[in-house]
Tab-separated table of C-alpha atoms and ligand atoms in Angstrom:
chain	number	residue	atom	x	y	z
X	1	MET	CA	-65.872	16.456	56.780
X	2	LEU	CA	-63.000	17.430	59.097
X	3	GLU	CA	-60.086	19.343	57.584
X	4	PRO	CA	-56.638	17.710	57.629
X	5	PHE	CA	-53.892	19.511	59.540
X	6	ALA	CA	-52.233	22.125	57.282
X	7	LYS	CA	-48.729	20.768	58.038
X	8	PRO	CA	-47.642	17.255	59.092
X	9	PHE	CA	-48.417	16.831	62.789
X	10	TYR	CA	-45.522	14.678	63.970
X	11	ILE	CA	-45.520	12.308	66.938
X	12	THR	CA	-43.094	14.565	68.743
X	13	GLN	CA	-41.236	17.841	68.530
X	14	PRO	CA	-38.021	18.414	70.457
X	15	LEU	CA	-37.831	20.758	73.385
X	16	LEU	CA	-35.415	23.543	72.359
X	17	PRO	CA	-33.339	25.742	74.649
X	18	ASP	CA	-33.563	29.509	74.319
X	19	ILE	CA	-31.187	30.337	71.463
X	20	ASN	CA	-29.713	33.373	73.252
X	21	GLU	CA	-28.975	31.369	76.387
X	22	PHE	CA	-27.375	28.690	74.227
X	23	ASN	CA	-25.290	31.353	72.546
X	24	GLU	CA	-24.024	32.550	75.953
X	25	MET	CA	-22.994	28.973	76.790
X	26	LEU	CA	-21.215	28.676	73.436
X	27	LYS	CA	-19.237	31.832	74.213
X	28	VAL	CA	-17.987	30.173	77.411
X	29	ILE	CA	-16.986	27.064	75.460
X	30	TRP	CA	-15.260	29.140	72.748
X	31	ALA	CA	-13.306	31.031	75.406
X	32	SER	CA	-12.236	27.781	77.102
X	33	LYS	CA	-11.053	26.260	73.791
X	34	GLN	CA	-12.024	22.838	75.137
X	35	LEU	CA	-14.661	21.250	72.909
X	36	SER	CA	-14.646	17.640	74.145
X	37	ASN	CA	-12.819	15.169	76.447
X	38	ASN	CA	-14.640	15.592	79.763
X	39	GLY	CA	-14.729	19.397	79.859
X	40	ASN	CA	-16.474	21.670	82.338
X	41	MET	CA	-19.901	21.522	80.678
X	42	VAL	CA	-19.860	17.712	80.716
X	43	LYS	CA	-18.841	17.676	84.385
X	44	GLN	CA	-21.584	20.173	85.246
X	45	LEU	CA	-24.156	18.152	83.296
X	46	GLU	CA	-23.176	14.970	85.146
X	47	ARG	CA	-23.523	16.689	88.536
X	48	GLU	CA	-26.900	18.217	87.685
X	49	LEU	CA	-28.237	14.999	86.178
X	50	SER	CA	-27.153	12.929	89.201
X	51	ASP	CA	-29.070	15.361	91.411
X	52	PHE	CA	-32.131	15.458	89.174
X	53	LEU	CA	-32.311	11.679	88.778
X	54	ASN	CA	-31.222	10.962	92.360
X	55	ALA	CA	-28.479	8.692	91.081
X	56	ASP	CA	-25.528	7.891	93.343
X	57	PHE	CA	-23.160	7.897	90.350
X	58	LEU	CA	-23.776	8.804	86.737
X	59	SER	CA	-21.787	9.027	83.496
X	60	VAL	CA	-22.896	10.618	80.237
X	61	PHE	CA	-22.151	9.250	76.760
X	62	SER	CA	-22.417	10.270	73.115
X	63	ASN	CA	-25.668	8.288	72.843
X	64	GLY	CA	-27.773	5.719	74.684
X	65	THR	CA	-26.784	2.809	72.468
X	66	VAL	CA	-23.066	3.176	73.237
X	67	ALA	CA	-23.993	3.527	76.913
X	68	LEU	CA	-25.921	0.232	76.760
X	69	GLN	CA	-23.074	-1.524	74.944
X	70	LEU	CA	-20.598	-0.354	77.585
X	71	ALA	CA	-22.950	-1.307	80.437
X	72	CYS	CA	-22.710	-4.926	79.206
X	73	LYS	CA	-18.900	-4.626	79.411
X	74	ILE	CA	-19.004	-3.053	82.883
X	75	LEU	CA	-21.173	-5.918	84.179
X	76	ARG	CA	-18.972	-8.437	82.285
X	77	LEU	CA	-22.002	-10.045	80.654
X	78	SER	CA	-21.586	-12.964	78.246
X	79	GLY	CA	-23.494	-15.949	76.875
X	80	GLU	CA	-27.223	-15.212	76.925
X	81	VAL	CA	-29.243	-12.298	78.260
X	82	ILE	CA	-33.010	-12.416	78.670
X	83	THR	CA	-34.739	-9.371	77.236
X	84	THR	CA	-37.962	-8.222	75.611
X	85	PRO	CA	-38.866	-8.202	71.909
X	86	PHE	CA	-41.167	-5.190	72.442
X	87	THR	CA	-38.489	-2.500	72.317
X	88	PHE	CA	-36.318	-0.398	70.046
X	89	ALA	CA	-33.635	-2.150	67.954
X	90	ALA	CA	-30.831	-0.753	70.151
X	91	THR	CA	-31.760	-3.056	73.060
X	92	PRO	CA	-30.925	-6.442	71.462
X	93	HIS	CA	-28.315	-4.901	69.127
X	94	SER	CA	-26.225	-3.755	72.103
X	95	LEU	CA	-26.041	-7.388	73.229
X	96	ILE	CA	-24.983	-8.661	69.805
X	97	TRP	CA	-22.178	-6.041	69.687
X	98	ASN	CA	-20.899	-7.756	72.854
X	99	ASN	CA	-21.202	-11.262	71.336
X	100	ILE	CA	-24.134	-11.962	73.645
X	101	ARG	CA	-27.251	-13.766	72.453
X	102	PRO	CA	-30.537	-12.010	73.202
X	103	VAL	CA	-33.213	-14.400	74.471
X	104	PHE	CA	-36.678	-12.928	73.975
X	105	CYS	CA	-39.278	-13.239	76.725
X	106	ASP	CA	-42.981	-12.457	76.220
X	107	ILE	CA	-44.544	-9.327	77.707
X	108	GLU	CA	-47.397	-8.329	80.008
X	109	GLU	CA	-50.522	-7.164	78.227
X	110	ASP	CA	-51.221	-4.117	80.397
X	111	THR	CA	-47.717	-2.608	80.866
X	112	PHE	CA	-45.995	-3.715	77.589
X	113	ASN	CA	-43.062	-4.817	79.802
X	114	ILE	CA	-41.248	-8.159	80.122
X	115	ASN	CA	-43.453	-10.677	81.956
X	116	PRO	CA	-41.453	-11.744	85.027
X	117	ASP	CA	-43.476	-14.950	85.392
X	118	LEU	CA	-41.979	-16.202	82.107
X	119	ILE	CA	-38.322	-15.370	82.779
X	120	GLU	CA	-37.323	-18.415	84.855
X	121	ALA	CA	-38.234	-20.889	82.121
X	122	LEU	CA	-35.749	-19.153	79.775
X	123	ILE	CA	-32.762	-19.306	82.140
X	124	THR	CA	-29.983	-21.697	81.066
X	125	GLU	CA	-26.412	-22.320	82.214
X	126	HIS	CA	-25.370	-19.574	79.732
X	127	THR	CA	-27.632	-16.851	81.132
X	128	THR	CA	-25.744	-13.986	82.761
X	129	ALA	CA	-28.336	-11.229	83.041
X	130	ILE	CA	-31.843	-9.917	82.562
X	131	MET	CA	-32.180	-6.780	80.440
X	132	PRO	CA	-35.705	-5.430	80.857
X	133	VAL	CA	-36.998	-2.208	79.288
X	134	HIS	CA	-39.278	0.267	81.102
X	135	VAL	CA	-41.379	0.534	77.950
X	136	PHE	CA	-42.843	4.010	77.300
X	137	GLY	CA	-41.566	4.928	80.779
X	138	CYS	CA	-43.887	2.517	82.595
X	139	PRO	CA	-41.819	0.735	85.275
X	140	CYS	CA	-41.221	-2.998	85.066
X	141	ASN	CA	-42.108	-5.303	87.918
X	142	VAL	CA	-38.762	-4.473	89.528
X	143	GLU	CA	-39.297	-6.499	92.719
X	144	LYS	CA	-40.046	-9.772	90.959
X	145	ILE	CA	-37.238	-9.288	88.461
X	146	GLN	CA	-34.738	-8.708	91.291
X	147	GLN	CA	-35.991	-11.805	93.145
X	148	ILE	CA	-35.326	-13.963	90.080
X	149	ALA	CA	-31.924	-12.329	89.508
X	150	ASP	CA	-30.937	-12.959	93.135
X	151	LYS	CA	-32.118	-16.574	93.031
X	152	TYR	CA	-30.000	-17.366	89.940
X	153	GLY	CA	-27.101	-14.962	90.504
X	154	LEU	CA	-27.927	-12.824	87.438
X	155	LYS	CA	-27.226	-9.151	86.796
X	156	VAL	CA	-30.064	-6.749	85.958
X	157	LEU	CA	-29.392	-4.090	83.325
X	158	TYR	CA	-32.358	-1.778	82.760
X	159	ASP	CA	-32.933	-0.071	79.445
X	160	ALA	CA	-34.528	3.022	80.987
X	161	ALA	CA	-34.276	5.000	77.717
X	162	HIS	CA	-37.909	6.135	78.152
X	163	ALA	CA	-37.968	6.452	81.929
X	164	PHE	CA	-36.282	9.814	82.615
X	165	GLY	CA	-37.572	11.115	85.960
X	166	VAL	CA	-39.887	8.160	86.624
X	167	LYS	CA	-40.282	7.043	90.262
X	168	ILE	CA	-41.812	4.047	92.008
X	169	ASN	CA	-43.270	4.968	95.412
X	170	GLY	CA	-40.928	7.957	95.474
X	171	LYS	CA	-37.837	5.884	94.654
X	172	PRO	CA	-35.962	6.935	91.482
X	173	ILE	CA	-36.150	4.385	88.685
X	174	SER	CA	-32.349	3.928	88.675
X	175	PHE	CA	-32.523	2.681	92.272
X	176	PHE	CA	-33.484	-0.704	90.799
X	177	GLY	CA	-31.133	-3.152	89.096
X	178	ASP	CA	-27.344	-2.960	88.719
X	179	ILE	CA	-27.246	-0.278	86.016
X	180	SER	CA	-29.906	1.845	84.278
X	181	MET	CA	-29.429	3.430	80.860
X	182	PHE	CA	-31.151	6.683	79.869
X	183	SER	CA	-31.278	7.980	76.297
X	184	PHE	CA	-31.072	11.703	75.565
X	185	HIS	CA	-31.855	11.489	71.858
X	186	ALA	CA	-33.796	14.434	70.414
X	187	THR	CA	-37.007	12.366	70.271
X	188	LYS	CA	-36.908	11.599	74.007
X	189	ILE	CA	-38.658	13.739	76.625
X	190	TYR	CA	-35.357	15.121	77.951
X	191	HIS	CA	-32.571	15.341	75.398
X	192	THR	CA	-29.102	16.672	74.609
X	193	ILE	CA	-29.609	16.430	70.794
X	194	GLU	CA	-27.865	13.032	70.955
X	195	GLY	CA	-26.724	11.495	74.205
X	196	GLY	CA	-27.217	8.961	76.941
X	197	ALA	CA	-26.279	8.153	80.517
X	198	LEU	CA	-25.681	5.244	82.848
X	199	ALA	CA	-26.711	5.470	86.497
X	200	PHE	CA	-24.926	3.314	89.074
X	201	LYS	CA	-24.885	2.608	92.799
X	202	ASN	CA	-21.358	1.183	92.614
X	203	PRO	CA	-18.556	3.805	92.342
X	204	ASN	CA	-16.271	1.278	90.629
X	205	PHE	CA	-18.783	1.053	87.786
X	206	LYS	CA	-18.504	4.797	87.188
X	207	GLU	CA	-14.737	4.583	87.134
X	208	ARG	CA	-14.871	1.861	84.479
X	209	ALA	CA	-17.566	3.690	82.495
X	210	ASP	CA	-15.489	6.858	82.335
X	211	SER	CA	-12.502	4.882	81.120
X	212	LEU	CA	-14.471	2.724	78.639
X	213	ARG	CA	-16.051	5.764	76.950
X	214	ASN	CA	-12.520	7.146	76.427
X	215	PHE	CA	-10.870	4.158	74.666
X	216	GLY	CA	-10.175	2.390	77.980
X	217	ILE	CA	-7.598	5.007	78.942
X	218	ARG	CA	-7.079	5.125	82.719
X	219	SER	CA	-4.218	7.610	82.809
X	220	LEU	CA	-1.777	9.121	80.331
X	221	ASP	CA	0.383	6.012	80.351
X	222	CYS	CA	-2.160	3.280	81.088
X	223	VAL	CA	-4.782	1.780	78.760
X	224	MET	CA	-6.679	-0.871	80.750
X	225	GLU	CA	-9.061	-2.468	78.274
X	226	PRO	CA	-10.412	-2.008	74.750
X	227	GLY	CA	-12.862	0.839	75.226
X	228	THR	CA	-14.527	2.898	72.545
X	229	ASN	CA	-15.260	6.526	71.769
X	230	GLY	CA	-18.455	7.265	73.666
X	231	LYS	CA	-17.539	10.772	74.749
X	232	ARG	CA	-19.888	13.682	75.158
X	233	ASN	CA	-18.969	17.060	73.662
X	234	GLU	CA	-19.271	20.453	75.334
X	235	SER	CA	-21.881	22.016	73.045
X	236	GLN	CA	-24.304	19.114	73.473
X	237	ALA	CA	-23.668	19.140	77.225
X	238	ALA	CA	-24.657	22.835	77.167
X	239	VAL	CA	-27.995	21.928	75.538
X	240	GLY	CA	-28.467	19.339	78.273
X	241	ILE	CA	-27.783	21.849	81.058
X	242	LEU	CA	-30.290	24.324	79.597
X	243	LEU	CA	-33.031	21.765	78.970
X	244	LEU	CA	-32.783	20.299	82.453
X	245	LYS	CA	-34.392	23.557	83.645
X	246	GLU	CA	-37.330	22.983	81.252
X	247	VAL	CA	-38.053	19.297	81.619
X	248	GLU	CA	-40.370	19.461	84.654
X	249	LYS	CA	-42.593	21.967	82.865
X	250	GLU	CA	-42.579	19.747	79.773
X	251	ILE	CA	-43.664	16.709	81.820
X	252	GLU	CA	-46.449	18.760	83.424
X	253	LYS	CA	-47.756	19.885	80.008
X	254	ARG	CA	-47.626	16.383	78.603
X	255	LYS	CA	-49.525	15.138	81.634
X	256	GLU	CA	-52.353	17.603	80.899
X	257	ILE	CA	-52.410	16.547	77.242
X	258	THR	CA	-52.422	12.865	78.195
X	259	ASN	CA	-55.319	13.414	80.591
X	260	LEU	CA	-57.330	15.198	77.907
X	261	TYR	CA	-56.618	12.462	75.333
X	262	ARG	CA	-57.744	9.808	77.824
X	263	GLN	CA	-60.841	11.724	78.842
X	264	ILE	CA	-62.045	12.007	75.223
X	265	LEU	CA	-60.883	8.632	73.902
X	266	GLU	CA	-62.506	6.788	76.803
X	267	ASN	CA	-65.791	7.289	74.958
X	268	ILE	CA	-64.662	5.634	71.729
X	269	PRO	CA	-65.319	1.867	71.810
X	270	GLY	CA	-62.279	-0.236	70.907
X	271	ILE	CA	-59.698	2.437	71.777
X	272	ASN	CA	-57.758	1.679	74.969
X	273	ALA	CA	-55.898	4.821	76.057
X	274	GLY	CA	-54.079	3.311	79.063
X	275	ARG	CA	-53.974	4.634	82.609
X	276	ASP	CA	-51.594	5.766	85.315
X	277	ILE	CA	-50.335	3.161	87.771
X	278	ASP	CA	-50.781	3.656	91.535
X	279	GLY	CA	-47.592	4.739	93.282
X	280	VAL	CA	-45.788	5.579	90.021
X	281	THR	CA	-44.575	9.085	89.109
X	282	HIS	CA	-44.956	8.925	85.331
X	283	ASN	CA	-43.096	11.119	82.838
X	284	TYR	CA	-45.762	11.047	80.085
X	285	SER	CA	-43.121	10.674	77.410
X	286	TYR	CA	-45.391	8.755	75.006
X	287	PHE	CA	-49.124	8.506	74.467
X	288	VAL	CA	-49.969	5.026	73.263
X	289	ILE	CA	-53.363	3.610	72.351
X	290	ARG	CA	-54.392	0.041	71.619
X	291	VAL	CA	-56.822	-0.455	68.757
X	292	ASP	CA	-59.260	-3.376	68.994
X	293	LYS	CA	-60.510	-3.871	65.455
X	294	ASP	CA	-63.617	-5.842	66.468
X	295	GLU	CA	-64.910	-3.009	68.635
X	296	TYR	CA	-63.473	0.029	66.869
X	297	GLY	CA	-64.191	-1.078	63.303
X	298	LEU	CA	-60.742	-0.347	61.872
X	299	SER	CA	-57.471	-2.160	62.489
X	300	ARG	CA	-54.426	-0.319	63.819
X	301	ASN	CA	-52.957	-0.215	60.299
X	302	GLU	CA	-56.202	1.133	58.848
X	303	LEU	CA	-56.358	3.838	61.526
X	304	TYR	CA	-52.698	4.685	60.850
X	305	GLU	CA	-53.416	5.160	57.129
X	306	LYS	CA	-56.488	7.292	57.867
X	307	LEU	CA	-54.571	9.534	60.266
X	308	MET	CA	-51.842	10.021	57.644
X	309	GLU	CA	-54.541	11.252	55.247
X	310	TYR	CA	-55.304	13.942	57.824
X	311	ASN	CA	-51.597	14.871	58.032
X	312	ILE	CA	-51.253	13.276	61.480
X	313	VAL	CA	-48.025	11.270	61.700
X	314	PRO	CA	-48.249	8.666	64.483
X	315	ARG	CA	-45.778	5.763	65.015
X	316	LYS	CA	-46.425	2.048	65.398
X	317	TYR	CA	-43.989	1.655	68.351
X	318	PHE	CA	-42.928	-1.222	68.692
X	319	TYR	CA	-43.885	-2.795	65.399
X	320	PRO	CA	-42.194	-4.831	64.043
X	321	LEU	CA	-41.066	-6.691	67.153
X	322	CYS	CA	-37.292	-7.174	67.464
X	323	SER	CA	-37.930	-10.935	67.421
X	324	ASN	CA	-39.369	-10.531	63.904
X	325	PHE	CA	-36.384	-8.569	62.510
X	326	GLN	CA	-34.449	-10.302	59.694
X	327	CYS	CA	-31.441	-10.599	61.991
X	328	TYR	CA	-33.278	-12.201	64.937
X	329	CYS	CA	-36.265	-14.094	63.497
X	330	ASN	CA	-34.376	-17.391	63.331
X	331	PHE	CA	-33.438	-17.396	67.014
X	332	PRO	CA	-35.249	-20.190	68.925
X	333	SER	CA	-36.759	-17.658	71.376
X	334	SER	CA	-38.193	-15.612	68.480
X	335	ALA	CA	-40.869	-18.192	67.570
X	336	LYS	CA	-44.239	-16.444	67.372
X	337	GLN	CA	-46.037	-19.100	69.444
X	338	GLN	CA	-43.640	-18.358	72.324
X	339	LEU	CA	-44.358	-14.630	72.178
X	340	PRO	CA	-48.145	-14.502	71.723
X	341	VAL	CA	-48.809	-11.351	73.770
X	342	ALA	CA	-45.965	-9.372	72.189
X	343	ASN	CA	-47.045	-10.375	68.665
X	344	LYS	CA	-50.673	-9.500	69.309
X	345	THR	CA	-49.781	-6.201	71.017
X	346	ALA	CA	-47.412	-5.094	68.232
X	347	ASP	CA	-50.378	-5.240	65.828
X	348	MET	CA	-52.603	-3.084	68.073
X	349	VAL	CA	-50.441	-0.223	69.319
X	350	LEU	CA	-50.220	3.306	67.980
X	351	SER	CA	-48.271	6.203	69.507
X	352	LEU	CA	-50.137	9.465	68.940
X	353	PRO	CA	-48.585	12.947	68.804
X	354	LEU	CA	-47.507	14.208	72.237
X	355	HIS	CA	-45.314	17.180	73.097
X	356	GLY	CA	-45.498	20.317	75.194
X	357	ARG	CA	-46.094	22.699	72.281
X	358	MET	CA	-49.378	20.965	71.334
X	359	LEU	CA	-52.560	22.881	71.946
X	360	MET	CA	-55.547	21.389	73.706
X	361	SER	CA	-57.470	22.101	70.479
X	362	ASP	CA	-54.969	19.903	68.586
X	363	VAL	CA	-55.753	17.035	70.965
X	364	GLU	CA	-59.481	17.586	70.528
X	365	LYS	CA	-59.137	17.605	66.747
X	366	ILE	CA	-57.022	14.424	66.647
X	367	CYS	CA	-59.601	12.672	68.855
X	368	GLU	CA	-62.483	13.913	66.670
X	369	ILE	CA	-60.718	12.493	63.622
X	370	ILE	CA	-60.154	9.146	65.398
X	371	LYS	CA	-63.887	9.061	66.159
X	372	ALA	CA	-65.007	10.202	62.706
X	373	VAL	CA	-62.903	7.766	60.638
X	374	SER	CA	-64.317	4.769	62.501
X	375	GLU	CA	-67.819	5.886	61.620
X	376	GLY	CA	-66.888	5.917	57.917
T	1	LIG	C1	-33.963	5.565	72.066
T	1	LIG	C2	-33.772	4.200	72.631
T	1	LIG	C3	-32.506	3.605	72.780
T	1	LIG	C4	-31.256	4.168	72.182
T	1	LIG	O1	-30.935	5.406	72.486
T	1	LIG	P1	-30.042	6.344	71.535
T	1	LIG	O2	-29.694	7.450	72.477
T	1	LIG	O3	-30.900	6.785	70.393
T	1	LIG	O4	-28.847	5.576	71.086
T	1	LIG	C5	-32.414	2.380	73.424
T	1	LIG	N1	-33.511	1.745	73.872
T	1	LIG	C6	-34.737	2.252	73.715
T	1	LIG	C7	-35.913	1.492	74.247
T	1	LIG	C8	-34.921	3.485	73.069
T	1	LIG	O5	-36.157	3.957	72.867
């Protein structure tokens, strides 16, 4: 009998800056007496993030959800937007906060992303945009999505919350679509405790973003439009500046852990541990398996319960599907028979613990437990 972990082994653990370095940054902020409202730390963070992400223009926000809500305003979206049900609640919610109706499109089995072949059939006279999600950091079929958008005159707003640092054939992920949103929440691979950013190619978009996050104020005596408070503060920007120096190392460690997981789990029938995609620079922000009950012996839910008994705390991302939430299940596009792949996938997926502080022996033990529990 294998021993459970002594303490709960959570799905992730945030990267933390060196406390002394953070303290030095706080001293600078204290001396400046400017705590918020586009201070020096925020400006520095924006410059460094634009460089790191290769974004032409970039604005940071208090969180990714506000950034997504404001992106809809910047692109002047209305009516209906086609999106995926296999995502975090913030994706469709940001549309609703703009009085836009989310229209759910089924997903691809292998990438978990919106299936571009099914988008056209959902376009109506009310459709103004496509809002795909690079789920778990795996890029969407960006070429096909852009072709459809161009054909119908639609905007493309990417929820790139998981895709920090991801590239397609060397091109940064924010090169694609009209706007990309990144989340810097503490559970994400790169974080600023709470936070988010929008990346743009159009300088006018940045100008509007910077005004919208500050109540729509353009200058001391001009308020252009009803913005909100989406401002970043200096202390969180300082965390962001410090962690930007650590994130490449973190990605490298997570890559090693992912490779070890895959190498071991490959030998367990009914566990699909995914793979890298040719030409893609992945960020290894999540490690997701698919559990096939017929081959493995246990369902995803049964495996989840067993792992909890061993003090391993995985997550069923993204179960339940957004289309099955109380608030969206009565939408016409939420019908289960229209979303067969998403519904099936949501019952099979399990995100296992993955972060840079994990030991290789932790990975080996988690895999041994996954093997042992299926054998009874
Ligand atoms: C985390 C996340 C968001 C929201 O980001 P916050 O910074 O937490 O507001 C949006 N979409 C997806 C897919 C996410 O995972």
